Amino acid sequence: MITLILFLLQQNPTYAVGTWTKYGATLENTHLQAMKGTMWTEPIVKWSYILGGFANSYGAAVANIDNDDTMEVVIGSHDNKLYCFNGITGSVKWSYYAGNFVQSCPAIADVDKNGSMEVIFGCGNKKVYCLNGISGTVKWSYIARGPIESSPAVVDINKDDTLEVLFGSGDSTVYSLNGITGTVKWSYNTGGIVSGSSPAIADIDKNDTMEVVFGSWDKKVYSLNGVTGSVKWSYATRDFVHSSSPAIADINKDDTMEVVIGSWDSTVYCFNGITGNVKWSYLTRGSVESSPAIADIDKDDTMEVVIGSWDNKVYSLNGITGTVKWSYDFIERPSAGIIRGISIADVDGDGNFEVLVPRTLTDSLYCLNGENGTILWRKRLSLDITDITIADIDNDGCVELVVGTYGNTDGRKVWVLDDSSNSTNCGCMGVKESNLDFRSGIGDFVDFKIVKGRISLSIPNSIKADIKLYNLCGRMKEVVYSGTLSKGTYTFVPHIKTNGIYFVKFITHNFEETKKLILLK
């Protein structure tokens, strides 16, 4: 159900994580979110908005689209519109009437590198649209030969300094478009619909060329060369690969990527990402449409694969062997099934991961203990919960949850859920919090920020400082600068070449501050 793009992050014994972005290539809002929350009891509704039709199944994208220091929430609906909301107030900033249902989750990126964000999404009228993110007006559109439910991925796949837009279509084809013009760079026909199994993109074999991985209704999982669209490998399952999008990670720490995906043949598959050979498979008692999440959720230094099935269970599988570590069987409406994507985050701030499960054909969002699968809380909303987006919507340093619902007329909503305690600065998994005073000394005058993958720093007088880059696990990856800085404004560009989510620490003798850096090269 989600578009998943791999961005490699290293692991250590404390927090091993599988890495991928949520649909829409909005890297900061992942199905494994590093930022913490304080939802130790069921969250409250921060705001909600009644849509004119069902919310799209694959969820919302969140980003600061117009550079106004306020996050926007963008989501499609079966009322044929794409909506852009002010993330703090829930007011509509703009909406675009696409002419048919919008099932695809949007991507948000500066595709033409002019300093303004674009919003890219697919529609039931066979079109992919690229909209101006500030105004919601069309910059370009492309007409395929079938309806588009696949969520687009946006990435510079051939490293030519131009972003590509990749998506699947009901015409059995995966397309790669030029992100600036919307023209086709290549297309590949599978012989079966490519709908909810949206492409995951990574340099799996480390040959400096990206691969595109997805499933199709021709009952196969494919890995394509991202530059040419030619097949690198394919694997035939026993039934459709419909809504499960692949997750990619080095699960067993052997320096080789694995691909994990589900099929309607009731099986969860783990492939060697280079060869396409099956490393393990697990047979559930129902079709597997859910998209997997991968992380060391119980801190045993072994990755888990967490995924749902139409047998009404969520499974935590040992990522190396595929054996069950725990499963939770939902008693309520046992015929409902778990078909949405699974999300993982420390939403209660206790230093441990929780598993968030949206349930189809029910009104409930569940939060499970990642270590043993027991229920921590349940939030009732409206019928049929969509995929979840985890993001800091209101810039308070703590995560909120964004979901849509189908419901009846007044239950067709987008919801933003927050903790009930108005917490701030909840911190991040694997990144130690500073005990230094941020409110006194030089910290009052330093302008330290991240702009488009670069570190911007303005200081009022000469100081000795360190600038260090850490990965999500808290492991230092690069000393960006160490020494004395004179009064002035500086820009630093990290030398690290691996795309991903990182944290930058600016440290002086009496001040320390940490910022998130999204690296996309």
Short mmCIF file of C-alpha atoms in Angstrom, two decimals:
data_model
loop_
_atom_site.label_atom_id
_atom_site.label_comp_id
_atom_site.label_asym_id
_atom_site.label_seq_id
_atom_site.Cartn_x
_atom_site.Cartn_y
_atom_site.Cartn_z
CA MET A 1 0.00 0.00 0.00
CA ILE A 2 2.92 2.35 0.31
CA THR A 3 5.75 3.61 -1.77
CA LEU A 4 8.96 2.67 -0.04
CA ILE A 5 12.38 4.04 -0.88
CA LEU A 6 15.45 2.72 0.86
CA PHE A 7 17.90 5.12 2.44
CA LEU A 8 20.69 3.19 4.15
CA LEU A 9 21.37 3.86 7.82
CA GLN A 10 23.92 1.91 9.83
CA GLN A 11 23.06 -0.22 12.84
CA ASN A 12 24.54 -0.64 16.30
CA PRO A 13 23.58 -3.05 19.12
CA THR A 14 21.23 -0.50 20.70
CA TYR A 15 18.99 0.51 17.83
CA ALA A 16 19.16 -1.56 14.65
CA VAL A 17 16.76 -0.18 12.09
CA GLY A 18 15.53 -1.06 8.66
CA THR A 19 15.25 2.00 6.51
CA TRP A 20 12.75 3.17 3.97
CA THR A 21 10.63 6.22 3.55
CA LYS A 22 6.93 6.43 3.68
CA TYR A 23 5.07 6.82 0.42
CA GLY A 24 5.60 10.04 -1.38
CA ALA A 25 9.36 10.10 -0.80
CA THR A 26 8.86 12.40 2.18
CA LEU A 27 11.92 11.06 3.90
CA GLU A 28 11.32 12.71 7.27
CA ASN A 29 7.96 10.92 7.73
CA THR A 30 8.88 7.26 7.76
CA HIS A 31 7.22 4.04 8.77
CA LEU A 32 10.10 3.91 11.21
CA GLN A 33 10.16 7.34 12.82
CA ALA A 34 13.14 8.38 14.97
CA MET A 35 11.40 11.28 16.71
CA LYS A 36 9.58 10.34 19.91
CA GLY A 37 6.13 11.21 21.25
CA THR A 38 4.37 11.06 24.63
CA MET A 39 1.22 9.12 23.73
CA TRP A 40 1.33 6.75 26.72
CA THR A 41 -2.47 6.70 26.66
CA GLU A 42 -4.73 6.99 23.64
CA PRO A 43 -4.08 10.25 21.77
CA ILE A 44 -6.53 13.12 21.44
CA VAL A 45 -7.78 14.64 18.20
CA LYS A 46 -5.75 17.77 17.43
CA TRP A 47 -7.95 18.54 14.42
CA SER A 48 -10.02 16.76 11.80
CA TYR A 49 -11.57 17.74 8.49
CA ILE A 50 -14.57 16.20 6.73
CA LEU A 51 -13.69 15.24 3.17
CA GLY A 52 -16.17 14.97 0.34
CA GLY A 53 -15.34 11.27 -0.12
CA PHE A 54 -13.28 8.42 1.29
CA ALA A 55 -9.73 9.33 2.31
CA ASN A 56 -7.19 7.59 0.11
CA SER A 57 -6.06 4.27 1.55
CA TYR A 58 -2.35 4.99 1.33
CA GLY A 59 -2.27 7.98 3.63
CA ALA A 60 -0.99 11.54 3.73
CA ALA A 61 2.29 13.31 2.99
CA VAL A 62 3.62 15.97 5.36
CA ALA A 63 6.18 18.67 4.54
CA ASN A 64 6.86 22.39 4.81
CA ILE A 65 5.80 23.08 1.25
CA ASP A 66 5.85 26.88 1.14
CA ASN A 67 8.86 27.61 3.42
CA ASP A 68 6.72 29.40 6.00
CA ASP A 69 7.92 27.34 9.01
CA THR A 70 4.53 25.59 9.13
CA MET A 71 4.07 22.01 8.02
CA GLU A 72 1.38 21.13 5.49
CA VAL A 73 -0.65 17.91 5.33
CA VAL A 74 -1.51 16.71 1.81
CA ILE A 75 -3.99 13.90 1.18
CA GLY A 76 -6.23 12.70 -1.64
CA SER A 77 -9.86 11.66 -1.54
CA HIS A 78 -12.48 9.78 -3.51
CA ASP A 79 -14.29 13.09 -3.98
CA ASN A 80 -11.74 13.54 -6.82
CA LYS A 81 -9.71 16.15 -4.94
CA LEU A 82 -6.25 16.53 -3.48
CA TYR A 83 -6.25 18.66 -0.31
CA CYS A 84 -3.46 20.72 1.25
CA PHE A 85 -4.03 21.66 4.91
CA ASN A 86 -2.27 23.94 7.35
CA GLY A 87 -0.76 21.33 9.70
CA ILE A 88 -1.34 23.35 12.86
CA THR A 89 -4.91 24.57 12.32
CA GLY A 90 -6.35 22.07 9.84
CA SER A 91 -7.58 24.86 7.56
CA VAL A 92 -7.52 24.20 3.81
CA LYS A 93 -4.69 26.07 2.05
CA TRP A 94 -5.78 24.81 -1.37
CA SER A 95 -7.46 21.88 -3.08
CA TYR A 96 -7.15 20.57 -6.62
CA TYR A 97 -10.01 18.88 -8.48
CA ALA A 98 -8.38 16.04 -10.44
CA GLY A 99 -11.51 14.71 -12.15
CA ASN A 100 -11.40 11.20 -10.65
CA PHE A 101 -10.59 9.45 -7.38
CA VAL A 102 -7.19 10.17 -5.81
CA GLN A 103 -6.01 6.91 -4.22
CA SER A 104 -2.30 7.55 -4.58
CA CYS A 105 -0.43 9.16 -1.70
CA PRO A 106 1.36 12.28 -2.95
CA ALA A 107 5.10 12.83 -3.18
CA ILE A 108 6.51 16.21 -2.16
CA ALA A 109 9.82 17.37 -3.64
CA ASP A 110 11.47 20.31 -5.37
CA VAL A 111 11.58 18.52 -8.71
CA ASP A 112 12.81 21.51 -10.72
CA LYS A 113 15.19 22.75 -7.99
CA ASN A 114 13.86 26.30 -8.06
CA GLY A 115 13.51 26.51 -4.28
CA SER A 116 9.76 25.69 -4.21
CA MET A 117 8.18 22.32 -3.55
CA GLU A 118 5.99 20.41 -5.99
CA VAL A 119 3.29 17.85 -5.16
CA ILE A 120 3.12 14.75 -7.38
CA PHE A 121 0.27 12.23 -7.28
CA GLY A 122 -1.62 9.73 -9.41
CA CYS A 123 -5.33 9.66 -10.21
CA GLY A 124 -8.06 7.30 -11.37
CA ASN A 125 -8.31 9.23 -14.65
CA LYS A 126 -4.95 7.67 -15.71
CA LYS A 127 -3.00 10.88 -15.04
CA VAL A 128 -0.02 11.75 -12.90
CA TYR A 129 -0.05 15.40 -11.86
CA CYS A 130 2.75 17.70 -10.74
CA LEU A 131 1.32 20.69 -8.88
CA ASN A 132 2.90 23.90 -7.63
CA GLY A 133 3.03 23.25 -3.88
CA ILE A 134 2.23 26.83 -2.92
CA SER A 135 -0.76 27.45 -5.20
CA GLY A 136 -1.97 23.95 -6.15
CA THR A 137 -1.87 24.80 -9.86
CA VAL A 138 -0.70 22.27 -12.47
CA LYS A 139 2.92 22.42 -13.64
CA TRP A 140 2.62 19.28 -15.80
CA SER A 141 0.60 16.09 -16.14
CA TYR A 142 1.21 12.76 -17.85
CA ILE A 143 -1.49 10.41 -19.18
CA ALA A 144 -0.85 6.69 -18.78
CA ARG A 145 -3.12 3.96 -20.18
CA GLY A 146 -4.66 2.86 -16.87
CA PRO A 147 -5.78 4.30 -13.51
CA ILE A 148 -2.95 5.10 -11.10
CA GLU A 149 -3.20 3.94 -7.48
CA SER A 150 0.54 3.48 -7.04
CA SER A 151 2.15 6.17 -4.89
CA PRO A 152 4.95 7.93 -6.78
CA ALA A 153 8.57 7.89 -5.71
CA VAL A 154 10.80 10.86 -6.50
CA VAL A 155 14.57 10.41 -6.62
CA ASP A 156 17.58 11.22 -8.81
CA ILE A 157 17.89 7.63 -9.94
CA ASN A 158 20.69 8.04 -12.48
CA LYS A 159 22.61 10.79 -10.65
CA ASP A 160 22.30 13.31 -13.48
CA ASP A 161 21.11 16.04 -11.09
CA THR A 162 17.52 15.63 -12.35
CA LEU A 163 14.83 13.98 -10.25
CA GLU A 164 12.76 11.14 -11.68
CA VAL A 165 9.14 10.28 -10.84
CA LEU A 166 8.46 6.52 -10.67
CA PHE A 167 5.06 4.86 -10.33
CA GLY A 168 2.99 1.86 -11.39
CA SER A 169 -0.26 1.90 -13.36
CA GLY A 170 -3.38 -0.12 -14.06
CA ASP A 171 -2.05 -0.56 -17.60
CA SER A 172 0.47 -3.11 -16.17
CA THR A 173 3.35 -0.67 -16.60
CA VAL A 174 5.95 0.96 -14.36
CA TYR A 175 7.01 4.41 -15.58
CA SER A 176 10.03 6.61 -14.99
CA LEU A 177 9.33 10.26 -15.85
CA ASN A 178 11.58 13.29 -16.01
CA GLY A 179 10.56 15.24 -12.90
CA ILE A 180 10.94 18.64 -14.57
CA THR A 181 9.03 17.99 -17.81
CA GLY A 182 6.89 14.92 -17.06
CA THR A 183 8.18 13.13 -20.17
CA VAL A 184 8.88 9.38 -20.17
CA LYS A 185 12.47 8.26 -19.61
CA TRP A 186 11.54 4.55 -19.73
CA SER A 187 8.62 2.22 -19.07
CA TYR A 188 8.36 -1.50 -18.34
CA ASN A 189 5.26 -3.65 -18.91
CA THR A 190 4.81 -6.57 -16.50
CA GLY A 191 1.70 -8.17 -17.96
CA GLY A 192 -0.26 -7.50 -14.77
CA ILE A 193 -1.69 -4.44 -13.00
CA VAL A 194 0.81 -2.53 -10.86
CA SER A 195 -1.40 -0.85 -8.32
CA GLY A 196 -0.83 -0.55 -4.57
CA SER A 197 2.60 -2.23 -4.60
CA SER A 198 4.48 1.00 -5.11
CA PRO A 199 8.15 1.02 -6.10
CA ALA A 200 11.00 0.89 -3.60
CA ILE A 201 14.29 2.32 -4.84
CA ALA A 202 17.82 1.56 -3.64
CA ASP A 203 21.31 0.77 -4.87
CA ILE A 204 20.92 -2.83 -3.75
CA ASP A 205 24.04 -4.30 -5.35
CA LYS A 206 26.24 -1.25 -4.64
CA ASN A 207 27.22 -0.74 -8.27
CA ASP A 208 26.32 2.95 -8.13
CA THR A 209 23.07 2.28 -10.04
CA MET A 210 19.65 2.32 -8.35
CA GLU A 211 17.24 -0.60 -8.54
CA VAL A 212 13.43 -0.30 -8.64
CA VAL A 213 11.58 -3.05 -6.74
CA PHE A 214 7.80 -3.67 -6.78
CA GLY A 215 5.11 -6.33 -7.10
CA SER A 216 2.56 -6.93 -9.85
CA TRP A 217 -0.74 -8.67 -10.53
CA ASP A 218 1.13 -11.03 -12.85
CA LYS A 219 2.10 -12.72 -9.52
CA LYS A 220 5.72 -11.57 -9.66
CA VAL A 221 8.13 -9.42 -7.69
CA TYR A 222 10.52 -7.42 -9.91
CA SER A 223 13.86 -5.69 -9.54
CA LEU A 224 14.59 -3.33 -12.45
CA ASN A 225 17.66 -1.37 -13.42
CA GLY A 226 16.65 2.17 -12.45
CA VAL A 227 18.47 3.83 -15.35
CA THR A 228 17.28 1.59 -18.21
CA GLY A 229 14.16 -0.15 -16.86
CA SER A 230 15.55 -3.59 -17.79
CA VAL A 231 14.87 -6.58 -15.51
CA LYS A 232 17.63 -7.56 -13.09
CA TRP A 233 15.56 -10.34 -11.53
CA SER A 234 11.98 -11.42 -11.00
CA TYR A 235 10.35 -14.02 -8.76
CA ALA A 236 7.01 -15.75 -9.36
CA THR A 237 4.77 -16.06 -6.29
CA ARG A 238 1.61 -18.14 -6.31
CA ASP A 239 -0.84 -15.21 -6.48
CA PHE A 240 -1.16 -11.47 -7.03
CA VAL A 241 1.21 -9.03 -5.38
CA HIS A 242 -1.40 -6.37 -4.88
CA SER A 243 -0.99 -3.79 -2.13
CA SER A 244 2.17 -4.88 -0.32
CA SER A 245 5.07 -2.59 -1.13
CA PRO A 246 8.60 -3.85 -0.55
CA ALA A 247 10.84 -2.84 2.34
CA ILE A 248 14.59 -3.07 1.83
CA ALA A 249 17.29 -3.40 4.51
CA ASP A 250 20.43 -5.32 5.38
CA ILE A 251 18.52 -7.49 7.82
CA ASN A 252 21.26 -9.95 8.83
CA LYS A 253 24.19 -7.48 8.69
CA ASP A 254 26.03 -9.38 5.96
CA ASP A 255 26.47 -6.26 3.84
CA THR A 256 23.80 -7.50 1.41
CA MET A 257 20.35 -5.97 1.12
CA GLU A 258 17.21 -8.01 1.60
CA VAL A 259 13.80 -7.29 0.03
CA VAL A 260 10.68 -8.13 2.07
CA ILE A 261 7.17 -8.17 0.57
CA GLY A 262 3.81 -9.94 0.96
CA SER A 263 1.61 -11.74 -1.59
CA TRP A 264 -2.00 -12.83 -1.95
CA ASP A 265 -0.65 -16.39 -1.71
CA SER A 266 -0.68 -15.75 2.10
CA THR A 267 3.11 -15.59 2.24
CA VAL A 268 5.69 -13.10 3.47
CA TYR A 269 8.84 -13.36 1.35
CA CYS A 270 12.41 -12.31 2.14
CA PHE A 271 14.68 -12.18 -0.94
CA ASN A 272 18.37 -11.69 -1.46
CA GLY A 273 18.23 -8.23 -3.01
CA ILE A 274 21.01 -8.92 -5.52
CA THR A 275 19.95 -12.33 -6.85
CA GLY A 276 16.23 -12.51 -6.08
CA ASN A 277 16.70 -15.88 -4.36
CA VAL A 278 14.33 -16.56 -1.44
CA LYS A 279 16.15 -16.41 1.90
CA TRP A 280 13.02 -17.38 3.82
CA SER A 281 9.25 -17.29 3.55
CA TYR A 282 6.47 -17.41 6.14
CA LEU A 283 2.99 -18.72 5.40
CA THR A 284 0.13 -16.95 7.18
CA ARG A 285 -3.54 -18.00 7.08
CA GLY A 286 -4.68 -15.11 4.89
CA SER A 287 -3.54 -13.01 1.94
CA VAL A 288 -0.76 -10.55 2.76
CA GLU A 289 -1.57 -7.09 1.43
CA SER A 290 0.07 -5.22 4.29
CA SER A 291 3.40 -3.49 3.70
CA PRO A 292 6.17 -4.57 6.08
CA ALA A 293 8.20 -2.53 8.53
CA ILE A 294 11.70 -3.61 9.57
CA ALA A 295 13.45 -2.70 12.84
CA ASP A 296 15.03 -4.17 15.94
CA ILE A 297 11.88 -3.55 17.94
CA ASP A 298 12.88 -5.61 21.00
CA LYS A 299 16.55 -4.53 21.27
CA ASP A 300 17.98 -8.03 20.91
CA ASP A 301 20.36 -6.92 18.13
CA THR A 302 18.29 -8.81 15.54
CA MET A 303 16.00 -7.17 13.01
CA GLU A 304 12.30 -7.99 13.04
CA VAL A 305 9.88 -7.87 10.11
CA VAL A 306 6.48 -6.62 11.27
CA ILE A 307 3.54 -7.17 8.91
CA GLY A 308 -0.22 -7.83 8.90
CA SER A 309 -2.36 -10.45 7.18
CA TRP A 310 -5.98 -11.05 6.23
CA ASP A 311 -5.95 -13.77 8.93
CA ASN A 312 -6.51 -10.83 11.32
CA LYS A 313 -3.03 -11.04 12.83
CA VAL A 314 0.01 -8.82 13.08
CA TYR A 315 3.26 -10.79 13.05
CA SER A 316 6.72 -9.97 14.34
CA LEU A 317 9.09 -12.27 12.47
CA ASN A 318 12.77 -12.89 13.12
CA GLY A 319 14.37 -11.08 10.18
CA ILE A 320 17.13 -13.66 9.77
CA THR A 321 15.08 -16.88 9.98
CA GLY A 322 11.48 -15.80 9.33
CA THR A 323 10.23 -17.53 12.48
CA VAL A 324 7.51 -15.92 14.60
CA LYS A 325 8.68 -13.92 17.60
CA TRP A 326 5.15 -12.85 18.50
CA SER A 327 1.79 -12.39 16.85
CA TYR A 328 -1.35 -10.56 17.93
CA ASP A 329 -4.75 -11.91 16.93
CA PHE A 330 -7.41 -9.19 16.83
CA ILE A 331 -10.61 -10.67 18.26
CA GLU A 332 -12.85 -7.76 17.27
CA ARG A 333 -14.30 -8.36 13.78
CA PRO A 334 -12.07 -11.33 12.96
CA SER A 335 -13.02 -11.14 9.30
CA ALA A 336 -11.64 -7.60 8.97
CA GLY A 337 -7.99 -8.45 8.37
CA ILE A 338 -4.85 -6.32 8.59
CA ILE A 339 -4.11 -4.96 5.13
CA ARG A 340 -2.66 -1.51 5.82
CA GLY A 341 1.02 -0.70 6.24
CA ILE A 342 2.56 -1.18 9.69
CA SER A 343 4.30 1.81 11.36
CA ILE A 344 6.93 1.82 14.10
CA ALA A 345 7.94 4.64 16.47
CA ASP A 346 8.52 5.36 20.14
CA VAL A 347 5.19 7.16 20.45
CA ASP A 348 5.14 7.11 24.27
CA GLY A 349 8.73 8.25 24.83
CA ASP A 350 9.80 5.28 26.96
CA GLY A 351 12.84 4.47 24.83
CA ASN A 352 11.19 1.40 23.24
CA PHE A 353 9.50 1.01 19.87
CA GLU A 354 5.73 0.69 19.53
CA VAL A 355 3.87 -0.87 16.57
CA LEU A 356 0.96 1.13 15.12
CA VAL A 357 -1.74 -0.89 13.37
CA PRO A 358 -4.60 0.67 11.37
CA ARG A 359 -7.43 -1.82 10.93
CA THR A 360 -9.61 -2.25 7.87
CA LEU A 361 -13.41 -2.48 8.28
CA THR A 362 -13.18 -1.27 11.89
CA ASP A 363 -13.00 2.15 13.50
CA SER A 364 -9.82 1.62 15.49
CA LEU A 365 -6.14 2.45 15.44
CA TYR A 366 -4.09 0.19 17.74
CA CYS A 367 -0.75 0.72 19.47
CA LEU A 368 1.11 -2.49 20.38
CA ASN A 369 4.14 -3.06 22.57
CA GLY A 370 7.00 -3.81 20.16
CA GLU A 371 8.66 -6.28 22.49
CA ASN A 372 5.72 -8.63 23.06
CA GLY A 373 2.77 -7.48 20.93
CA THR A 374 0.41 -6.60 23.79
CA ILE A 375 -2.03 -3.70 23.31
CA LEU A 376 -0.98 -0.40 24.91
CA TRP A 377 -3.91 1.68 23.70
CA ARG A 378 -6.68 1.82 21.12
CA LYS A 379 -8.11 4.94 19.49
CA ARG A 380 -11.61 4.83 17.98
CA LEU A 381 -12.15 7.18 15.05
CA SER A 382 -14.38 6.14 12.16
CA LEU A 383 -14.81 3.12 9.93
CA ASP A 384 -11.76 1.86 8.00
CA ILE A 385 -8.48 3.49 9.02
CA THR A 386 -5.97 4.31 6.27
CA ASP A 387 -2.18 4.04 6.43
CA ILE A 388 -0.52 6.19 9.09
CA THR A 389 1.83 9.12 8.65
CA ILE A 390 4.10 9.86 11.64
CA ALA A 391 5.47 13.41 11.71
CA ASP A 392 5.96 16.50 13.84
CA ILE A 393 3.06 18.50 12.42
CA ASP A 394 3.17 21.47 14.77
CA ASN A 395 6.96 21.88 15.24
CA ASP A 396 6.80 21.08 18.96
CA GLY A 397 9.54 18.44 18.78
CA CYS A 398 7.12 15.53 19.32
CA VAL A 399 5.39 13.32 16.78
CA GLU A 400 1.75 13.46 15.78
CA LEU A 401 -0.17 10.82 13.82
CA VAL A 402 -2.05 11.56 10.59
CA VAL A 403 -4.69 9.09 9.35
CA GLY A 404 -7.69 9.13 7.07
CA THR A 405 -10.97 7.23 7.38
CA TYR A 406 -13.70 6.00 5.05
CA GLY A 407 -16.67 6.08 7.45
CA ASN A 408 -20.11 7.38 6.60
CA THR A 409 -20.62 10.90 5.27
CA ASP A 410 -19.43 12.74 8.40
CA GLY A 411 -16.77 10.11 9.11
CA ARG A 412 -14.87 10.57 5.84
CA LYS A 413 -12.12 12.56 7.45
CA VAL A 414 -8.46 13.29 7.77
CA TRP A 415 -7.42 13.24 11.44
CA VAL A 416 -4.35 14.57 13.25
CA LEU A 417 -3.79 12.89 16.63
CA ASP A 418 -1.59 14.28 19.39
CA ASP A 419 -0.68 13.54 23.01
CA SER A 420 -2.95 14.94 25.69
CA SER A 421 -0.18 16.62 27.70
CA ASN A 422 1.05 19.25 25.18
CA SER A 423 4.58 17.89 25.47
CA THR A 424 7.50 19.52 23.69
CA ASN A 425 11.00 18.41 22.64
CA CYS A 426 10.40 14.69 23.10
CA GLY A 427 13.78 13.74 21.63
CA CYS A 428 14.83 11.03 19.19
CA MET A 429 15.58 7.34 19.43
CA GLY A 430 19.30 6.68 19.69
CA VAL A 431 20.24 10.34 20.07
CA LYS A 432 21.18 11.43 23.58
CA GLU A 433 19.58 14.61 24.83
CA SER A 434 21.88 17.45 25.85
CA ASN A 435 21.82 18.61 29.48
CA LEU A 436 23.31 21.96 28.53
CA ASP A 437 21.40 25.19 28.88
CA PHE A 438 20.00 26.16 25.47
CA ARG A 439 18.68 29.46 26.80
CA SER A 440 21.81 31.25 27.91
CA GLY A 441 25.15 32.35 26.49
CA ILE A 442 25.93 32.05 22.79
CA GLY A 443 22.88 29.85 22.18
CA ASP A 444 20.67 32.93 22.30
CA PHE A 445 22.41 34.40 19.26
CA VAL A 446 23.48 31.47 17.08
CA ASP A 447 21.46 30.90 13.91
CA PHE A 448 21.94 27.14 13.34
CA LYS A 449 19.73 25.50 10.72
CA ILE A 450 19.60 22.90 7.96
CA VAL A 451 18.73 24.11 4.46
CA LYS A 452 18.45 21.59 1.59
CA GLY A 453 20.99 19.18 3.02
CA ARG A 454 23.48 21.90 3.95
CA ILE A 455 24.39 23.14 7.41
CA SER A 456 23.95 26.90 7.81
CA LEU A 457 25.55 28.63 10.78
CA SER A 458 25.76 32.30 11.79
CA ILE A 459 27.68 33.25 14.93
CA PRO A 460 28.08 36.65 16.68
CA ASN A 461 31.74 36.29 17.68
CA SER A 462 34.74 34.00 17.45
CA ILE A 463 34.24 30.59 19.11
CA LYS A 464 35.73 27.12 19.21
CA ALA A 465 33.13 24.65 17.98
CA ASP A 466 32.51 21.13 16.75
CA ILE A 467 29.94 20.11 14.14
CA LYS A 468 29.31 16.37 14.09
CA LEU A 469 27.03 14.18 11.98
CA TYR A 470 25.25 11.18 13.54
CA ASN A 471 22.99 8.51 12.08
CA LEU A 472 19.59 7.56 13.51
CA CYS A 473 21.21 5.04 15.82
CA GLY A 474 23.34 7.71 17.48
CA ARG A 475 26.60 6.59 15.84
CA MET A 476 28.89 9.43 14.73
CA LYS A 477 29.50 9.24 10.97
CA GLU A 478 31.48 12.40 10.26
CA VAL A 479 33.19 15.33 11.95
CA VAL A 480 31.99 18.10 9.66
CA TYR A 481 34.09 20.76 11.37
CA SER A 482 36.28 21.06 14.46
CA GLY A 483 38.18 24.22 15.32
CA THR A 484 37.82 27.95 15.73
CA LEU A 485 35.22 29.93 13.78
CA SER A 486 35.40 33.71 13.40
CA LYS A 487 32.32 35.90 13.57
CA GLY A 488 30.22 35.43 10.44
CA THR A 489 27.99 33.12 8.40
CA TYR A 490 29.10 29.67 7.23
CA THR A 491 27.75 26.85 5.08
CA PHE A 492 28.98 23.28 5.53
CA VAL A 493 28.26 20.37 3.18
CA PRO A 494 28.64 16.86 4.68
CA HIS A 495 30.97 14.57 2.73
CA ILE A 496 28.99 11.42 3.54
CA LYS A 497 27.61 9.90 0.34
CA THR A 498 24.81 7.69 1.71
CA ASN A 499 21.32 9.17 1.50
CA GLY A 500 19.37 9.08 4.73
CA ILE A 501 18.11 10.76 7.89
CA TYR A 502 20.90 12.10 10.08
CA PHE A 503 21.35 14.40 13.05
CA VAL A 504 23.81 17.31 13.14
CA LYS A 505 25.17 18.48 16.50
CA PHE A 506 26.63 21.96 16.94
CA ILE A 507 28.72 21.97 20.13
CA THR A 508 30.56 24.74 21.99
CA HIS A 509 31.78 24.97 25.59
CA ASN A 510 28.40 26.18 26.89
CA PHE A 511 25.92 25.31 24.16
CA GLU A 512 24.79 22.27 22.22
CA GLU A 513 21.98 21.91 19.71
CA THR A 514 20.85 19.06 17.45
CA LYS A 515 19.08 19.38 14.08
CA LYS A 516 17.70 16.75 11.72
CA LEU A 517 19.33 16.56 8.28
CA ILE A 518 17.69 14.87 5.29
CA LEU A 519 20.38 13.85 2.80
CA LEU A 520 19.27 13.27 -0.79
CA LYS A 521 22.05 13.30 -3.38
#
